[in-house]
């Protein structure tokens, strides 16, 4: 098995940010269903950002902002309990800005859920700046809720892998599939254009690279089956010239698409690569981004 003594991860509590937008409301209901599947608590968070606003806003307006936040949380709790009456739900009205509030609420083991569009967006394809920042910087998994809310379930979770080094976060995708009693589909895109101009320029070399990718993906699938013997696991290597395009198309046929988020070169700064960026803006289903720092952490759930 790849890696050192991998174990089945436990899915943590679910934290969702609400800001009064329709997208955030949809995300809250999706997060409630996710928390129920996991058998975990749901934490609703509204960041009023009153600490920063206090520099230019009068006391009466600040009080109105806080009251509006409390009302929003109450309405959202009521909507959640209509869908999931037995779910344990807590609420938090924070005086801090949204990104740090969500990251603090999730702690070291939670999962953050955000909508695909916050206030200020001009298109359904726009991800709010808060959601984009959290997806790029959080040290825990972040799920961006996309797609139609009434879309029929497919009974599958898809993991977009690159190579054998992806096992740690892939096991989180397996846990998501297991919680849903769904199949796990492991997909890897082999894009020949990524090798153009590199050392591997001969056709024979490219063919060897493709065969190696197929072998690595099969090995990942075997590793997952060893830890999840009851889980239906499929694997596939797709050849093409547009990795984002292939994965966006794959998202139309799955309930959740999971992928890892790498580190920048030399480990400096947050990283949200081209493929992840395309998926959280254009996918047909919710997209879960798992940071390398979380997947490789010794005490990760």
GROMACS .gro file of C-alpha atoms in nm:
model
  301
    1UNK     CA    1   0.000   0.000   0.000
    2UNK     CA    2   0.119   0.354  -0.079
    3UNK     CA    3   0.197   0.582   0.215
    4UNK     CA    4   0.282   0.490   0.573
    5UNK     CA    5   0.008   0.300   0.756
    6UNK     CA    6  -0.289   0.494   0.615
    7UNK     CA    7  -0.611   0.471   0.815
    8UNK     CA    8  -0.975   0.537   0.740
    9UNK     CA    9  -1.036   0.906   0.815
   10UNK     CA   10  -1.329   1.031   1.020
   11UNK     CA   11  -1.534   1.312   0.873
   12UNK     CA   12  -1.552   1.609   1.110
   13UNK     CA   13  -1.824   1.857   1.201
   14UNK     CA   14  -1.962   2.083   0.929
   15UNK     CA   15  -1.930   2.463   0.939
   16UNK     CA   16  -2.129   2.674   0.694
   17UNK     CA   17  -2.115   3.047   0.638
   18UNK     CA   18  -2.443   3.235   0.586
   19UNK     CA   19  -2.467   3.593   0.463
   20UNK     CA   20  -2.831   3.627   0.360
   21UNK     CA   21  -2.769   3.545  -0.007
   22UNK     CA   22  -2.974   3.273  -0.181
   23UNK     CA   23  -2.651   3.084  -0.252
   24UNK     CA   24  -2.559   3.079   0.116
   25UNK     CA   25  -2.908   2.956   0.206
   26UNK     CA   26  -2.873   2.670  -0.042
   27UNK     CA   27  -2.527   2.593   0.101
   28UNK     CA   28  -2.670   2.581   0.455
   29UNK     CA   29  -2.934   2.325   0.356
   30UNK     CA   30  -2.674   2.118   0.169
   31UNK     CA   31  -2.441   2.138   0.470
   32UNK     CA   32  -2.721   2.017   0.697
   33UNK     CA   33  -2.772   1.709   0.480
   34UNK     CA   34  -2.394   1.654   0.478
   35UNK     CA   35  -2.375   1.678   0.858
   36UNK     CA   36  -2.664   1.433   0.891
   37UNK     CA   37  -2.489   1.185   0.659
   38UNK     CA   38  -2.175   1.213   0.871
   39UNK     CA   39  -2.361   1.186   1.201
   40UNK     CA   40  -2.196   1.511   1.306
   41UNK     CA   41  -2.307   1.854   1.426
   42UNK     CA   42  -2.374   2.154   1.202
   43UNK     CA   43  -2.239   2.496   1.294
   44UNK     CA   44  -2.398   2.801   1.131
   45UNK     CA   45  -2.173   3.107   1.120
   46UNK     CA   46  -2.253   3.466   1.031
   47UNK     CA   47  -1.961   3.710   1.030
   48UNK     CA   48  -2.100   4.058   1.093
   49UNK     CA   49  -1.750   4.214   1.068
   50UNK     CA   50  -1.848   4.475   1.326
   51UNK     CA   51  -1.494   4.518   1.459
   52UNK     CA   52  -1.381   4.664   1.128
   53UNK     CA   53  -1.705   4.852   1.061
   54UNK     CA   54  -1.683   5.024   1.401
   55UNK     CA   55  -1.420   5.263   1.263
   56UNK     CA   56  -1.671   5.440   1.035
   57UNK     CA   57  -2.019   5.322   1.142
   58UNK     CA   58  -2.237   5.474   1.416
   59UNK     CA   59  -2.359   5.273   1.713
   60UNK     CA   60  -2.720   5.259   1.592
   61UNK     CA   61  -2.619   5.107   1.260
   62UNK     CA   62  -2.391   4.859   1.434
   63UNK     CA   63  -2.677   4.746   1.655
   64UNK     CA   64  -2.897   4.700   1.348
   65UNK     CA   65  -2.625   4.489   1.183
   66UNK     CA   66  -2.603   4.263   1.486
   67UNK     CA   67  -2.980   4.224   1.509
   68UNK     CA   68  -3.001   4.143   1.137
   69UNK     CA   69  -2.733   3.877   1.186
   70UNK     CA   70  -2.922   3.719   1.476
   71UNK     CA   71  -3.244   3.716   1.273
   72UNK     CA   72  -3.064   3.556   0.979
   73UNK     CA   73  -2.921   3.281   1.198
   74UNK     CA   74  -3.262   3.213   1.355
   75UNK     CA   75  -3.430   3.187   1.015
   76UNK     CA   76  -3.158   2.957   0.887
   77UNK     CA   77  -3.178   2.730   1.191
   78UNK     CA   78  -3.556   2.704   1.138
   79UNK     CA   79  -3.507   2.618   0.769
   80UNK     CA   80  -3.246   2.354   0.857
   81UNK     CA   81  -3.468   2.193   1.119
   82UNK     CA   82  -3.753   2.171   0.869
   83UNK     CA   83  -3.527   1.949   0.657
   84UNK     CA   84  -3.333   1.775   0.934
   85UNK     CA   85  -3.537   1.795   1.258
   86UNK     CA   86  -3.301   1.577   1.464
   87UNK     CA   87  -2.978   1.746   1.358
   88UNK     CA   88  -2.765   1.912   1.625
   89UNK     CA   89  -2.723   2.276   1.515
   90UNK     CA   90  -2.529   2.557   1.679
   91UNK     CA   91  -2.504   2.918   1.566
   92UNK     CA   92  -2.236   3.184   1.592
   93UNK     CA   93  -2.263   3.558   1.532
   94UNK     CA   94  -1.906   3.679   1.495
   95UNK     CA   95  -1.783   4.037   1.510
   96UNK     CA   96  -1.484   3.945   1.292
   97UNK     CA   97  -1.443   3.925   0.912
   98UNK     CA   98  -1.579   3.616   0.732
   99UNK     CA   99  -1.265   3.429   0.622
  100UNK     CA  100  -1.095   3.415   0.961
  101UNK     CA  101  -1.429   3.345   1.131
  102UNK     CA  102  -1.495   3.038   0.918
  103UNK     CA  103  -1.141   2.908   0.957
  104UNK     CA  104  -1.153   2.952   1.336
  105UNK     CA  105  -1.496   2.787   1.358
  106UNK     CA  106  -1.373   2.480   1.169
  107UNK     CA  107  -1.073   2.432   1.397
  108UNK     CA  108  -0.836   2.153   1.298
  109UNK     CA  109  -1.091   1.886   1.203
  110UNK     CA  110  -1.403   2.051   1.062
  111UNK     CA  111  -1.518   2.097   0.705
  112UNK     CA  112  -1.616   2.442   0.575
  113UNK     CA  113  -1.911   2.477   0.336
  114UNK     CA  114  -1.970   2.791   0.130
  115UNK     CA  115  -2.207   2.890  -0.148
  116UNK     CA  116  -2.088   2.945  -0.502
  117UNK     CA  117  -2.188   3.309  -0.500
  118UNK     CA  118  -2.184   3.576  -0.228
  119UNK     CA  119  -2.332   3.921  -0.231
  120UNK     CA  120  -2.178   4.141  -0.498
  121UNK     CA  121  -2.148   3.869  -0.764
  122UNK     CA  122  -2.294   3.952  -1.104
  123UNK     CA  123  -2.324   3.601  -1.243
  124UNK     CA  124  -2.412   3.254  -1.120
  125UNK     CA  125  -2.063   3.152  -1.233
  126UNK     CA  126  -1.900   3.396  -0.990
  127UNK     CA  127  -1.769   3.260  -0.661
  128UNK     CA  128  -1.785   3.519  -0.385
  129UNK     CA  129  -1.451   3.658  -0.271
  130UNK     CA  130  -1.496   3.505   0.074
  131UNK     CA  131  -1.557   3.158  -0.068
  132UNK     CA  132  -1.263   3.188  -0.303
  133UNK     CA  133  -1.033   3.304  -0.024
  134UNK     CA  134  -1.141   3.027   0.211
  135UNK     CA  135  -1.095   2.762  -0.060
  136UNK     CA  136  -0.743   2.890  -0.128
  137UNK     CA  137  -0.627   2.940   0.231
  138UNK     CA  138  -0.810   2.709   0.470
  139UNK     CA  139  -0.614   2.425   0.628
  140UNK     CA  140  -0.925   2.204   0.639
  141UNK     CA  141  -1.146   2.073   0.358
  142UNK     CA  142  -1.370   2.331   0.190
  143UNK     CA  143  -1.684   2.239  -0.005
  144UNK     CA  144  -1.819   2.489  -0.258
  145UNK     CA  145  -2.186   2.411  -0.319
  146UNK     CA  146  -2.261   2.427  -0.690
  147UNK     CA  147  -2.523   2.279  -0.922
  148UNK     CA  148  -2.901   2.268  -0.906
  149UNK     CA  149  -3.044   2.212  -0.558
  150UNK     CA  150  -3.306   1.969  -0.692
  151UNK     CA  151  -3.062   1.773  -0.909
  152UNK     CA  152  -3.126   1.396  -0.883
  153UNK     CA  153  -2.862   1.200  -0.696
  154UNK     CA  154  -2.623   0.981  -0.893
  155UNK     CA  155  -2.505   0.750  -0.615
  156UNK     CA  156  -2.140   0.830  -0.679
  157UNK     CA  157  -1.854   1.044  -0.553
  158UNK     CA  158  -1.572   1.133  -0.792
  159UNK     CA  159  -1.210   1.194  -0.691
  160UNK     CA  160  -0.985   1.377  -0.938
  161UNK     CA  161  -0.635   1.241  -0.875
  162UNK     CA  162  -0.298   1.306  -1.034
  163UNK     CA  163  -0.066   1.031  -0.914
  164UNK     CA  164   0.018   0.793  -0.630
  165UNK     CA  165   0.095   1.078  -0.391
  166UNK     CA  166  -0.277   1.156  -0.367
  167UNK     CA  167  -0.370   0.865  -0.142
  168UNK     CA  168  -0.403   1.066   0.181
  169UNK     CA  169  -0.673   1.302   0.056
  170UNK     CA  170  -0.825   1.030  -0.164
  171UNK     CA  171  -0.918   0.842   0.153
  172UNK     CA  172  -1.126   1.143   0.254
  173UNK     CA  173  -1.317   1.109  -0.074
  174UNK     CA  174  -1.364   0.740   0.009
  175UNK     CA  175  -1.506   0.837   0.348
  176UNK     CA  176  -1.750   1.074   0.175
  177UNK     CA  177  -1.864   0.795  -0.056
  178UNK     CA  178  -1.892   0.551   0.234
  179UNK     CA  179  -2.109   0.796   0.433
  180UNK     CA  180  -2.343   0.822   0.134
  181UNK     CA  181  -2.339   0.447   0.064
  182UNK     CA  182  -2.229   0.558  -0.283
  183UNK     CA  183  -1.968   0.432  -0.527
  184UNK     CA  184  -1.629   0.601  -0.555
  185UNK     CA  185  -1.501   0.684  -0.902
  186UNK     CA  186  -1.132   0.771  -0.926
  187UNK     CA  187  -1.049   0.977  -1.234
  188UNK     CA  188  -0.712   1.095  -1.357
  189UNK     CA  189  -0.665   1.311  -1.667
  190UNK     CA  190  -0.353   1.242  -1.871
  191UNK     CA  191  -0.289   1.562  -2.064
  192UNK     CA  192  -0.017   1.513  -2.327
  193UNK     CA  193   0.020   1.891  -2.362
  194UNK     CA  194   0.175   1.910  -2.016
  195UNK     CA  195   0.477   1.720  -2.153
  196UNK     CA  196   0.529   1.926  -2.467
  197UNK     CA  197   0.871   2.088  -2.456
  198UNK     CA  198   0.985   1.873  -2.165
  199UNK     CA  199   1.246   1.601  -2.164
  200UNK     CA  200   0.978   1.346  -2.258
  201UNK     CA  201   0.936   1.442  -2.622
  202UNK     CA  202   0.952   1.103  -2.792
  203UNK     CA  203   0.627   0.918  -2.853
  204UNK     CA  204   0.767   0.608  -2.684
  205UNK     CA  205   0.841   0.816  -2.374
  206UNK     CA  206   0.489   0.959  -2.371
  207UNK     CA  207   0.341   0.612  -2.402
  208UNK     CA  208   0.549   0.499  -2.104
  209UNK     CA  209   0.424   0.798  -1.902
  210UNK     CA  210   0.065   0.707  -1.986
  211UNK     CA  211   0.118   0.345  -1.881
  212UNK     CA  212   0.277   0.459  -1.555
  213UNK     CA  213  -0.022   0.683  -1.482
  214UNK     CA  214  -0.263   0.394  -1.541
  215UNK     CA  215  -0.058   0.176  -1.305
  216UNK     CA  216  -0.051   0.445  -1.034
  217UNK     CA  217  -0.426   0.505  -1.050
  218UNK     CA  218  -0.496   0.132  -1.030
  219UNK     CA  219  -0.269   0.108  -0.727
  220UNK     CA  220  -0.462   0.393  -0.561
  221UNK     CA  221  -0.789   0.212  -0.626
  222UNK     CA  222  -0.647  -0.109  -0.477
  223UNK     CA  223  -0.533   0.081  -0.167
  224UNK     CA  224  -0.880   0.227  -0.118
  225UNK     CA  225  -1.043  -0.114  -0.161
  226UNK     CA  226  -0.812  -0.257   0.106
  227UNK     CA  227  -0.935  -0.001   0.361
  228UNK     CA  228  -1.295   0.006   0.236
  229UNK     CA  229  -1.368  -0.354   0.128
  230UNK     CA  230  -1.745  -0.290   0.096
  231UNK     CA  231  -1.705   0.024  -0.113
  232UNK     CA  232  -1.754  -0.001  -0.489
  233UNK     CA  233  -1.443   0.163  -0.638
  234UNK     CA  234  -1.388   0.231  -1.006
  235UNK     CA  235  -1.086   0.393  -1.168
  236UNK     CA  236  -1.022   0.551  -1.504
  237UNK     CA  237  -0.747   0.746  -1.682
  238UNK     CA  238  -0.884   0.989  -1.938
  239UNK     CA  239  -0.666   1.126  -2.216
  240UNK     CA  240  -0.734   1.479  -2.336
  241UNK     CA  241  -0.598   1.826  -2.387
  242UNK     CA  242  -0.810   2.010  -2.128
  243UNK     CA  243  -0.797   1.878  -1.774
  244UNK     CA  244  -1.051   2.132  -1.642
  245UNK     CA  245  -1.290   2.061  -1.929
  246UNK     CA  246  -1.284   1.685  -1.872
  247UNK     CA  247  -1.339   1.721  -1.498
  248UNK     CA  248  -1.620   1.973  -1.540
  249UNK     CA  249  -1.790   1.724  -1.769
  250UNK     CA  250  -1.734   1.447  -1.512
  251UNK     CA  251  -1.899   1.666  -1.246
  252UNK     CA  252  -2.229   1.640  -1.436
  253UNK     CA  253  -2.247   1.270  -1.345
  254UNK     CA  254  -2.159   1.265  -0.976
  255UNK     CA  255  -2.290   1.396  -0.641
  256UNK     CA  256  -1.959   1.538  -0.515
  257UNK     CA  257  -1.625   1.598  -0.683
  258UNK     CA  258  -1.321   1.587  -0.453
  259UNK     CA  259  -0.970   1.700  -0.532
  260UNK     CA  260  -0.651   1.786  -0.347
  261UNK     CA  261  -0.504   2.134  -0.317
  262UNK     CA  262  -0.127   2.141  -0.345
  263UNK     CA  263   0.129   2.375  -0.198
  264UNK     CA  264   0.302   2.649  -0.392
  265UNK     CA  265   0.665   2.588  -0.494
  266UNK     CA  266   0.893   2.602  -0.190
  267UNK     CA  267   0.581   2.576   0.027
  268UNK     CA  268   0.521   2.953   0.021
  269UNK     CA  269   0.167   3.089   0.038
  270UNK     CA  270  -0.174   2.940  -0.036
  271UNK     CA  271  -0.238   2.763  -0.360
  272UNK     CA  272  -0.553   2.724  -0.567
  273UNK     CA  273  -0.441   2.588  -0.901
  274UNK     CA  274  -0.591   2.636  -1.245
  275UNK     CA  275  -0.791   2.312  -1.235
  276UNK     CA  276  -0.939   2.373  -0.888
  277UNK     CA  277  -1.020   2.731  -0.984
  278UNK     CA  278  -1.208   2.614  -1.295
  279UNK     CA  279  -1.402   2.349  -1.104
  280UNK     CA  280  -1.527   2.572  -0.823
  281UNK     CA  281  -1.652   2.819  -1.084
  282UNK     CA  282  -1.800   2.583  -1.343
  283UNK     CA  283  -1.868   2.236  -1.196
  284UNK     CA  284  -2.218   2.090  -1.208
  285UNK     CA  285  -2.201   1.954  -0.853
  286UNK     CA  286  -2.049   2.054  -0.517
  287UNK     CA  287  -1.668   2.054  -0.517
  288UNK     CA  288  -1.456   1.960  -0.216
  289UNK     CA  289  -1.101   2.096  -0.198
  290UNK     CA  290  -0.871   1.913   0.046
  291UNK     CA  291  -0.545   2.096   0.131
  292UNK     CA  292  -0.219   1.903   0.144
  293UNK     CA  293  -0.156   2.032   0.497
  294UNK     CA  294  -0.475   1.861   0.617
  295UNK     CA  295  -0.429   1.535   0.429
  296UNK     CA  296  -0.070   1.486   0.546
  297UNK     CA  297  -0.127   1.588   0.907
  298UNK     CA  298  -0.051   1.309   1.151
  299UNK     CA  299  -0.351   1.390   1.371
  300UNK     CA  300  -0.596   1.447   1.085
  301UNK     CA  301  -0.927   1.267   1.134
   0.00000   0.00000   0.00000
